[in-house]
């Protein structure tokens, strides 16, 4: 295995609707900032990989326009995943592992404001048995939350505590979208949206972009005072039809977590708990201890830029090492409905 | 900025999907007012049926069983305001339904007069449409049994 | 077996609201006044119309301060004549489409050629924009192709650019 580190991370403002800018305009300042942090210019980047979903923009091959933001002239060595940028980072990490590149830029972006996300995300479901029912992402999350409440000791109050703490933590995150000093009691007083979920158990709709620079070997120390070394990264998927899964658990997260050592001495975990109950499922699946601080950024409940939100978890975990002196941190990204696919990554400082 | 409203673009993609032997048999059954499930090689009864066992990747067996359309709610989520594509256009519950005789859950809708009637473990039965075409919507919804 | 259900028909239908970017709004306003605006990249000086709000070659954002007006007239540097066939009936008419290089720039814009018989089209012709009419201050959603806000190009009637002049223009456009 080669030692690979994150040396730079930048994110755009995370907002309900980015009106003045289109996708390339939204991404470009973020990529610039990541380059500046790393001290590399684009001629020194061996490989570029992005994550996005054309259905967010409603245009086939919409991701191609994203390339305008990184400069595809002279021609680039490039790839794209129709997924969150966290999976683009996974691909870039593999390119560095096999020695095809020593440096990589990864970015993820999405303007979820353009479409109706409850309808758009139905399209990613099985086209025979699920999509034709019109079931949407809030409803599938509701089925999962009920399964957790029925099959564990967790209560709606535990969910509300997660929802409230996330919005309070976000108050110290300049990039976050939903930040407020709110209590679990206030959230429990909200009427249900899709019972057992209340509005505050659900994420906001967010436009945004993020970028990360990866570097292999000792060079990372020259480019960053305190690089975050990727000590383990793994992603696992479960079957798509959630009528065949136990929704109260996340076995794919558990396996990926065990592979990378998720239960062991993690100081901070940035996890893609898109809904409040998912934090409870993920915490158990990852074996996080009570001493682990979860989502000090506020997490997806404070800002949920689809296709960038998982990459931002990795970036926020990197910031914990670079800026806050943490030594061992964890990041998690998810894809699909009801935590179908999960990526877990452990980062360490020197 | 002018205050003209933002135009709405509708993107529409029609698809005709072939079904393969297993989904074809299931949908043909629905059209005929019957619910069929298939067995995996380990004997697990899957409804809806798949060509494979999602837990082993093995092909499913050719062993089919007919279910009678009654079952138990394993999980539910109450929708007060349905979206335009939802199975029902009135307040209803999305449910995971373990049909009697099956080992997996079917995702469908349950109609009750009042949310207070909903509970995990409640018994439900299929309400069929009169006109059926071979589609999940041939079952209009499930109702308390 | 023969009457088994063999297919599933489905329609994915999704609505999108895409507010125009600032650059697009200003471009549309200019089209309403029959003016053509572009952004000039501050680094490489390339011109873009409609303005993108950035230069993809230099990877820099451009804003109102990089906006300039460009001529909606230019020289036809390439064209193609399309005859109707079974797939493209075109109302039974032969039509021409071309690339016009705007005066003082190396921008070429594509579009239908109007006001000239297909048989008479030739490179070097001087052309000017035929503007799209705005509807409620907006560009009508176009099912067609070519430059946004420009329906096509018609001859100005001025003398042609010479073959050498056209070759010089194309050479300039190819420089990176
Ligand atoms: Zn430039």
XYZ file of C-alpha atoms and ligand atoms in Angstrom:
672
model
C 0.000 0.000 0.000
C 1.189 3.531 -0.783
C 0.715 6.219 1.822
C -1.863 8.636 0.461
C -2.915 11.835 2.210
C -5.444 14.601 1.870
C -3.593 17.920 1.692
C -6.393 20.343 0.797
C -10.166 20.719 1.091
C -12.498 23.496 0.004
C -16.267 23.833 -0.096
C -18.668 26.388 -1.538
C -21.286 28.213 0.511
C -24.015 25.594 1.109
C -27.295 27.315 0.330
C -30.942 26.585 -0.446
C -30.617 27.913 -3.974
C -27.549 29.195 -5.757
C -29.305 31.611 -8.102
C -26.626 33.590 -9.861
C -24.223 30.771 -10.640
C -24.543 27.609 -12.680
C -22.615 24.446 -11.823
C -19.226 25.365 -13.344
C -19.391 28.804 -11.720
C -20.216 27.154 -8.393
C -17.357 24.640 -8.642
C -14.606 26.866 -10.039
C -13.835 28.961 -6.914
C -13.827 25.773 -4.833
C -11.316 24.064 -7.099
C -9.183 27.221 -7.147
C -9.168 27.342 -3.358
C -8.198 23.664 -3.110
C -5.312 24.224 -5.535
C -4.151 27.271 -3.602
C -4.215 25.395 -0.303
C -2.200 22.554 -1.789
C 0.297 24.825 -3.496
C -0.149 22.756 -6.655
C -1.330 24.214 -9.920
C -3.433 22.224 -12.320
C -0.459 21.254 -14.498
C 0.836 19.303 -11.474
C -2.369 17.268 -11.007
C -2.085 13.777 -12.521
C -5.718 12.703 -12.276
C -9.097 14.384 -11.841
C -12.230 12.564 -10.674
C -15.688 13.979 -10.016
C -18.991 12.845 -8.554
C -22.404 14.167 -9.599
C -25.800 13.002 -10.850
C -27.287 14.134 -14.149
C -30.819 13.731 -12.784
C -30.174 16.634 -10.394
C -29.634 18.950 -13.348
C -32.188 17.144 -15.513
C -29.815 17.028 -18.449
C -28.015 14.010 -19.879
C -24.225 14.237 -19.542
C -24.604 17.290 -17.297
C -21.396 16.274 -15.548
C -19.383 17.187 -18.656
C -20.024 20.866 -17.950
C -18.330 20.410 -14.592
C -15.077 19.893 -16.470
C -15.132 23.556 -17.474
C -14.455 24.300 -13.816
C -11.193 22.352 -13.689
C -9.807 23.240 -17.098
C -9.877 20.441 -19.650
C -7.236 22.125 -21.805
C -4.579 20.807 -22.235
C -6.465 17.475 -22.173
C -6.852 15.849 -18.766
C -6.634 12.380 -17.339
C -10.133 12.313 -15.932
C -12.975 10.149 -14.681
C -16.446 10.618 -13.247
C -18.785 8.642 -11.028
C -22.556 9.086 -11.059
C -22.362 9.119 -7.264
C -21.291 11.255 -4.361
C -17.796 12.736 -4.640
C -16.710 10.411 -1.814
C -16.766 7.578 -4.355
C -14.790 9.745 -6.775
C -12.219 10.056 -3.978
C -12.225 6.263 -3.659
C -11.476 5.918 -7.386
C -8.726 8.544 -7.195
C -7.232 6.811 -4.152
C -7.067 3.582 -6.179
C -5.353 5.384 -9.067
C -2.734 6.566 -6.595
C -2.464 3.080 -5.071
C -1.754 1.409 -8.402
C 0.801 4.092 -9.192
C -0.928 5.649 -12.190
C -0.883 9.021 -10.460
C 0.898 10.767 -7.595
C -1.553 13.657 -7.237
C -5.306 13.877 -7.756
C -8.091 16.418 -7.593
C -11.518 15.163 -6.517
C -14.688 17.208 -6.641
C -18.390 16.676 -6.107
C -21.271 19.016 -6.853
C -25.015 19.285 -7.100
C -27.776 21.836 -7.427
C -30.614 19.958 -5.786
C -32.735 23.117 -6.014
C -33.480 22.619 -9.726
C -35.744 19.589 -9.417
C -38.162 18.120 -6.897
C -35.800 15.861 -4.945
C -38.577 13.653 -3.589
C -39.454 12.763 -7.182
C -35.929 12.790 -8.606
C -34.565 10.322 -6.040
C -37.391 7.884 -6.819
C -35.792 7.368 -10.213
C -32.761 5.693 -8.610
C -34.988 2.897 -7.286
C -35.649 -0.477 -8.914
C -37.768 0.285 -12.013
C -40.070 -2.750 -11.680
C -41.108 -3.030 -8.057
C -40.261 0.306 -6.417
C -40.105 3.284 -8.788
C -43.605 2.507 -10.226
C -45.087 2.947 -6.734
C -43.782 6.519 -6.613
C -42.316 5.966 -3.159
C -40.012 8.863 -2.283
C -36.902 9.370 -0.152
C -38.746 10.820 2.860
C -41.157 7.869 2.877
C -38.419 5.246 2.576
C -36.567 6.967 5.422
C -39.809 6.904 7.404
C -40.090 3.120 6.938
C -36.506 2.787 8.121
C -37.050 5.029 11.157
C -40.118 3.008 12.186
C -38.171 -0.234 11.786
C -35.487 1.166 14.109
C -38.017 2.386 16.707
C -39.795 -0.995 16.643
C -36.654 -3.127 16.818
C -34.449 -1.228 19.282
C -34.598 0.754 22.504
C -34.243 4.033 20.596
C -37.118 6.499 20.807
C -38.308 9.526 18.894
C -36.620 11.595 21.602
C -33.250 10.051 20.676
C -33.918 11.082 17.081
C -34.872 14.605 18.172
C -31.691 14.874 20.255
C -29.628 14.073 17.154
C -31.592 16.570 15.069
C -31.217 19.339 17.669
C -27.522 18.729 18.369
C -26.759 18.784 14.622
C -28.359 22.223 14.160
C -26.631 23.551 17.282
C -23.226 22.224 16.158
C -23.754 23.875 12.779
C -23.781 27.284 14.482
C -19.984 27.192 14.505
C -19.763 26.063 10.843
C -19.553 29.037 8.467
C -20.623 26.889 5.521
C -23.691 25.296 7.081
C -27.178 26.132 5.872
C -29.475 25.257 8.796
C -28.055 26.354 12.115
C -30.002 27.253 15.199
C -30.090 26.914 18.943
C -32.876 24.371 19.141
C -33.792 21.726 21.719
C -35.143 18.205 21.389
C -38.352 19.358 23.112
C -38.940 21.963 20.424
C -38.417 19.358 17.710
C -40.727 16.853 19.397
C -43.400 19.575 19.386
C -43.294 19.749 15.558
C -46.130 17.989 13.728
C -45.055 14.876 11.821
C -44.110 15.228 8.181
C -44.003 11.557 7.185
C -44.719 9.887 10.529
C -42.455 8.953 12.384
C -40.321 11.693 10.831
C -40.731 15.351 11.743
C -39.395 18.081 9.464
C -36.320 18.509 11.669
C -35.484 14.801 11.363
C -34.965 15.448 7.642
C -32.194 17.261 5.765
C -32.519 20.591 3.963
C -32.344 20.972 0.180
C -28.932 22.348 -0.638
C -26.846 23.561 -3.570
C -23.109 23.215 -3.207
C -19.742 21.845 -4.262
C -16.565 20.594 -2.632
C -13.033 19.645 -3.691
C -10.176 17.644 -2.182
C -6.537 17.219 -3.245
C -4.843 13.840 -2.680
C -1.083 13.330 -2.751
C 0.967 10.135 -2.426
C 4.038 9.768 -0.241
C 6.284 12.227 1.579
C 5.432 15.013 -0.818
C 2.190 15.422 1.153
C 4.237 16.740 4.092
C 5.854 19.362 1.877
C 2.478 20.585 0.681
C 0.552 20.539 3.950
C 1.747 21.198 7.477
C -0.487 18.459 8.816
C -1.744 16.118 6.098
C -4.454 13.545 6.869
C -3.303 10.063 5.893
C -5.924 7.676 4.554
C -5.262 4.653 6.811
C -8.272 2.709 5.624
C -11.052 3.168 3.082
C -13.700 0.648 2.095
C -17.154 0.694 0.548
C -19.868 -1.947 0.660
C -23.319 -2.287 -0.848
C -26.501 -4.155 0.051
C -29.330 -5.413 -2.094
C -31.583 -2.690 -3.518
C -35.045 -3.954 -2.614
C -35.415 -2.827 0.976
C -38.237 -5.292 1.622
C -35.482 -7.927 1.797
C -33.289 -5.971 4.241
C -33.410 -5.384 7.998
C -33.681 -1.618 7.827
C -32.934 -1.136 11.517
C -29.310 -2.114 10.911
C -26.588 -1.244 8.423
C -24.532 -4.379 7.796
C -22.691 -2.787 4.869
C -21.477 0.029 7.139
C -20.520 -2.532 9.761
C -18.382 -4.557 7.340
C -16.733 -1.478 5.832
C -16.137 -0.099 9.328
C -14.530 -3.319 10.585
C -12.277 -3.354 7.517
C -10.911 0.108 8.321
C -10.929 -0.107 12.140
C -13.864 2.191 12.820
C -14.389 1.186 16.457
C -10.885 1.944 17.557
C -9.913 5.262 19.152
C -11.874 7.544 16.841
C -11.873 11.110 18.212
C -14.256 12.655 15.673
C -16.627 11.025 13.178
C -18.165 12.943 10.274
C -20.969 10.694 9.038
C -23.629 10.968 6.342
C -26.626 10.620 8.608
C -29.047 12.213 6.191
C -31.926 11.601 8.606
C -31.701 11.793 12.402
C -32.414 8.086 12.972
C -29.598 7.136 10.597
C -27.034 8.542 13.038
C -28.268 6.041 15.634
C -28.000 3.149 13.146
C -24.592 4.251 11.899
C -23.125 4.867 15.338
C -23.922 1.278 16.298
C -22.808 -0.170 12.960
C -19.474 1.636 13.201
C -19.032 0.729 16.856
C -18.364 4.362 17.774
C -17.795 4.975 21.458
C -19.617 7.666 23.424
C -16.354 9.609 23.613
C -16.392 10.040 19.808
C -17.651 13.444 18.760
C -20.166 13.006 15.914
C -20.657 15.614 13.182
C -19.245 18.759 14.804
C -19.913 20.400 11.419
C -23.635 19.728 11.791
C -23.534 16.986 9.152
C -26.133 16.473 6.406
C -28.946 17.668 8.676
C -27.326 21.110 8.558
C -26.462 21.093 4.831
C -27.124 18.350 2.304
C -25.607 19.202 -1.086
C -26.302 15.917 -2.856
C -23.238 14.405 -4.531
C -20.919 16.623 -2.468
C -22.206 15.904 1.042
C -20.201 12.677 1.477
C -17.018 14.245 0.142
C -17.583 17.125 2.570
C -17.660 14.614 5.440
C -14.171 13.478 4.376
C -13.089 17.113 4.045
C -14.450 18.052 7.465
C -12.642 15.048 8.975
C -9.434 16.255 7.285
C -9.979 19.705 8.832
C -10.173 18.098 12.272
C -6.633 16.789 11.782
C -5.257 19.829 9.991
C -6.826 22.571 12.120
C -7.941 21.000 15.396
C -4.981 18.796 16.249
C -6.978 15.564 16.151
C -5.027 12.396 15.457
C -7.525 9.735 14.363
C -10.849 10.575 12.739
C -13.475 8.848 10.624
C -15.616 9.864 7.653
C -18.652 8.077 6.217
C -20.618 8.568 3.000
C -23.814 6.914 1.848
C -25.639 6.311 -1.418
C -29.111 5.088 -2.332
C -32.205 4.878 -0.130
C -32.114 3.648 3.487
C -28.289 3.500 3.702
C -28.034 1.021 0.826
C -24.354 1.668 0.088
C -21.778 2.942 2.517
C -18.185 4.132 2.378
C -16.057 4.410 5.501
C -12.661 6.060 5.698
C -10.237 6.451 8.620
C -7.780 9.350 8.565
C -4.768 9.884 10.803
C -2.362 12.719 11.449
C 1.397 12.201 11.534
C -33.180 40.964 -11.795
C -36.525 40.855 -13.518
C -39.300 39.302 -11.461
C -40.557 37.071 -14.259
C -41.215 33.610 -12.834
C -38.690 30.878 -13.522
C -39.951 28.674 -16.340
C -40.490 24.992 -15.560
C -38.872 22.489 -17.883
C -40.484 19.082 -17.889
C -38.141 16.263 -18.807
C -40.073 13.200 -19.901
C -38.621 9.809 -20.725
C -40.894 6.951 -21.751
C -39.533 3.419 -21.327
C -40.775 -0.019 -22.337
C -38.969 -2.556 -20.151
C -38.923 -6.247 -20.910
C -39.569 -8.301 -17.804
C -37.737 -11.592 -18.031
C -39.293 -14.876 -16.890
C -39.696 -14.160 -13.163
C -41.142 -10.641 -13.149
C -43.287 -11.608 -16.142
C -44.806 -14.469 -14.175
C -45.393 -12.219 -11.137
C -47.020 -9.436 -13.183
C -49.088 -11.925 -15.189
C -50.353 -13.253 -11.873
C -51.261 -9.759 -10.686
C -53.216 -9.186 -13.877
C -55.136 -12.380 -13.147
C -55.743 -11.356 -9.519
C -53.169 -13.778 -8.109
C -50.031 -13.231 -6.038
C -47.139 -15.577 -6.762
C -43.843 -15.886 -4.910
C -40.726 -17.865 -5.793
C -38.283 -19.777 -3.641
C -34.538 -19.337 -3.380
C -32.380 -22.453 -3.388
C -32.237 -22.188 0.405
C -36.049 -22.351 0.479
C -36.707 -18.706 1.312
C -40.004 -17.502 -0.175
C -39.600 -14.142 -1.934
C -42.496 -11.818 -2.634
C -41.993 -9.923 -4.804
C -40.005 -12.645 -6.560
C -36.512 -12.151 -7.989
C -34.569 -14.139 -10.577
C -31.914 -14.616 -7.911
C -31.346 -14.787 -4.184
C -30.059 -11.301 -3.350
C -28.138 -12.703 -0.381
C -26.174 -15.376 -2.232
C -26.289 -14.268 -5.859
C -27.496 -17.747 -6.812
C -30.315 -18.196 -9.296
C -33.689 -18.683 -7.671
C -35.275 -22.118 -7.922
C -38.197 -22.846 -10.248
C -40.374 -23.524 -7.252
C -43.350 -21.125 -7.064
C -46.022 -20.753 -4.426
C -49.278 -18.843 -4.578
C -50.037 -16.493 -1.694
C -53.519 -15.436 -0.717
C -53.013 -11.681 -0.351
C -53.184 -11.401 3.427
C -50.259 -10.350 5.528
C -48.763 -8.414 8.431
C -47.330 -4.898 8.485
C -43.618 -4.975 9.407
C -43.061 -1.225 9.137
C -45.067 1.830 8.097
C -44.720 5.535 7.389
C -47.731 7.813 7.289
C -48.104 10.220 4.376
C -50.489 13.078 5.086
C -49.947 14.785 1.732
C -49.319 12.293 -1.090
C -47.072 13.193 -4.012
C -48.605 13.038 -7.490
C -46.912 9.682 -8.243
C -47.799 7.916 -4.991
C -49.980 4.802 -5.102
C -52.848 6.569 -3.354
C -53.965 10.183 -3.597
C -55.346 10.428 -0.060
C -53.609 10.195 3.330
C -52.209 6.652 3.596
C -49.342 4.562 4.967
C -46.384 3.238 3.017
C -45.815 -0.224 4.401
C -43.455 -3.134 4.375
C -45.875 -6.062 4.256
C -44.886 -9.620 5.116
C -47.439 -11.616 3.124
C -48.551 -14.838 4.757
C -46.247 -17.575 3.513
C -43.454 -15.193 2.458
C -40.065 -14.577 4.076
C -39.518 -11.099 2.619
C -41.506 -7.861 2.669
C -43.481 -6.235 -0.134
C -43.455 -2.442 -0.372
C -47.015 -1.200 -0.894
C -49.671 1.173 0.431
C -52.180 0.629 3.220
C -55.460 2.567 3.340
C -57.133 3.130 6.684
C -59.814 5.613 7.688
C -57.595 7.130 10.339
C -53.863 7.105 11.121
C -54.711 5.877 14.619
C -55.551 2.470 13.119
C -51.998 1.983 11.895
C -49.697 -0.257 13.907
C -46.747 -2.502 13.268
C -48.061 -6.077 13.323
C -51.523 -5.166 12.038
C -53.203 -7.609 9.659
C -53.957 -6.434 6.121
C -55.359 -7.835 2.885
C -55.024 -6.861 -0.759
C -57.718 -4.787 -2.462
C -57.675 -5.562 -6.167
C -58.555 -3.231 -8.990
C -61.314 -4.350 -11.316
C -59.254 -3.494 -14.378
C -55.797 -5.010 -14.202
C -52.909 -4.701 -16.653
C -49.999 -6.601 -15.089
C -48.529 -3.950 -12.813
C -47.972 -3.465 -9.081
C -50.882 -1.048 -9.185
C -53.224 -3.948 -9.993
C -53.326 -4.149 -6.224
C -54.869 -0.775 -5.480
C -53.676 -0.959 -1.882
C -53.939 -3.101 1.225
C -56.655 -2.605 3.833
C -57.148 -3.839 7.403
C -58.174 -7.493 7.360
C -48.032 -18.199 -22.404
C -48.817 -16.023 -25.367
C -50.898 -13.595 -23.335
C -48.337 -13.365 -20.518
C -47.405 -9.854 -19.446
C -44.063 -9.288 -21.167
C -43.288 -5.604 -20.697
C -43.678 -2.766 -18.244
C -44.500 0.637 -19.663
C -43.341 3.567 -17.639
C -42.796 7.269 -18.060
C -40.281 9.189 -16.004
C -41.528 12.764 -15.859
C -39.652 15.330 -13.813
C -40.036 19.088 -13.510
C -37.052 21.384 -13.244
C -36.781 25.050 -12.398
C -33.555 26.496 -13.620
C -33.288 30.195 -12.872
C -31.063 31.873 -15.457
C -27.616 32.868 -14.193
C -26.781 36.548 -13.927
C -24.758 36.347 -17.130
C -27.686 34.694 -18.945
C -30.150 37.334 -17.686
C -27.998 40.181 -18.954
C -27.509 38.422 -22.295
C -31.263 37.985 -22.697
C -31.905 41.646 -21.879
C -29.380 42.627 -24.539
C -31.008 40.326 -27.121
C -34.278 42.139 -26.379
C -32.515 45.338 -27.457
C -30.991 43.587 -30.491
C -27.524 43.822 -29.007
C -25.014 41.024 -28.602
C -22.860 40.917 -25.486
C -19.848 38.781 -24.632
C -17.429 38.265 -21.760
C -13.738 38.840 -22.390
C -11.474 36.556 -20.376
C -9.089 38.745 -18.355
C -6.255 36.253 -18.836
C -6.364 35.001 -22.420
C -8.719 37.662 -23.869
C -10.912 35.031 -25.529
C -14.470 36.202 -26.050
C -17.531 34.159 -25.138
C -21.058 34.832 -26.311
C -23.449 34.043 -24.795
C -21.204 34.732 -21.804
C -20.531 31.644 -19.678
C -19.468 33.604 -16.607
C -16.066 31.956 -16.817
C -13.281 31.009 -19.177
C -12.946 27.222 -19.301
C -9.441 27.455 -20.764
C -7.958 29.673 -18.051
C -10.357 28.463 -15.326
C -11.311 31.949 -14.126
C -14.700 33.466 -13.412
C -15.861 36.417 -15.490
C -18.438 38.978 -14.379
C -20.191 42.162 -15.513
C -16.856 43.968 -15.571
C -15.697 41.651 -18.360
C -18.783 42.309 -20.435
C -18.376 43.946 -23.837
C -20.666 44.453 -26.796
C -19.757 42.585 -29.960
C -20.980 43.068 -33.490
C -23.939 40.958 -34.520
C -22.442 40.932 -38.030
C -19.673 38.862 -39.493
C -18.343 36.668 -42.274
C -19.662 33.251 -43.292
C -16.655 30.955 -42.838
C -18.321 27.573 -43.349
C -21.707 26.160 -44.337
C -23.566 23.009 -45.213
C -26.570 22.502 -47.476
C -29.153 19.962 -46.374
C -31.560 18.353 -48.822
C -34.840 16.982 -47.544
C -34.928 13.235 -47.030
C -37.270 10.775 -45.383
C -35.980 11.639 -41.894
C -35.534 15.365 -42.377
C -38.399 16.593 -44.531
C -37.859 20.267 -43.686
C -41.111 21.077 -45.396
C -39.640 19.690 -48.604
C -37.121 22.543 -48.793
C -33.398 22.518 -49.268
C -31.844 24.625 -46.527
C -28.440 25.925 -45.538
C -26.775 26.341 -42.192
C -23.535 28.091 -41.543
C -20.844 29.324 -39.214
C -20.491 33.100 -38.962
C -17.344 34.631 -37.473
C -18.336 37.839 -35.726
C -16.448 40.992 -36.755
C -13.472 41.803 -34.555
C -13.621 38.448 -32.738
C -12.731 34.841 -33.330
C -16.148 33.655 -32.180
C -18.115 31.617 -34.679
C -21.856 31.179 -34.178
C -23.904 28.574 -36.007
C -27.352 29.110 -37.405
C -29.835 28.746 -40.227
C -29.074 30.882 -43.267
C -32.004 33.038 -44.245
C -32.729 35.320 -47.185
C -30.446 33.495 -49.578
C -31.039 30.538 -51.893
C -29.078 27.476 -50.793
C -27.454 27.308 -54.225
C -26.109 30.847 -53.833
C -24.513 30.377 -50.395
C -20.730 30.766 -50.381
C -18.005 31.440 -47.819
C -16.980 35.044 -47.458
C -20.560 36.350 -47.509
C -21.223 39.205 -45.071
C -24.048 38.186 -42.683
C -26.051 39.734 -39.865
C -28.074 38.203 -37.035
C -31.823 37.638 -37.363
C -33.017 38.104 -33.790
C -35.421 35.957 -31.818
C -38.331 37.943 -30.377
C -38.562 37.732 -26.572
C -41.793 36.496 -25.000
C -42.578 38.226 -21.676
C -38.951 39.316 -21.412
C -37.751 35.750 -21.859
C -36.234 33.818 -24.681
C -38.808 31.355 -25.975
C -37.785 27.805 -25.197
C -36.111 26.779 -28.414
C -36.462 23.355 -29.884
C -33.894 24.328 -32.468
C -30.186 24.719 -32.481
C -27.655 27.432 -33.059
C -26.829 30.482 -30.963
C -29.194 31.397 -28.127
C -31.394 34.342 -29.045
C -30.413 34.307 -32.708
C -32.844 32.738 -35.153
C -30.352 32.660 -37.996
C -28.254 34.769 -40.320
C -29.089 36.829 -43.392
C -26.845 38.531 -45.960
C -26.071 42.219 -45.355
C -25.553 42.778 -49.090
C -22.054 44.177 -48.527
C -19.160 42.945 -50.700
C -17.770 39.516 -49.786
C -14.593 38.925 -47.829
C -11.938 37.512 -50.155
C -10.786 33.895 -49.997
C -7.472 35.083 -48.448
C -9.330 37.102 -45.808
C -11.464 34.082 -44.865
C -8.388 31.862 -44.623
C -6.735 34.460 -42.375
C -9.827 34.538 -40.103
C -9.884 30.755 -39.792
C -6.160 30.625 -39.051
C -6.623 33.189 -36.279
C -9.524 31.194 -34.790
C -7.413 28.049 -34.644
C -4.651 29.655 -32.576
C -4.799 28.571 -28.947
Zn -9.137 32.609 -20.674
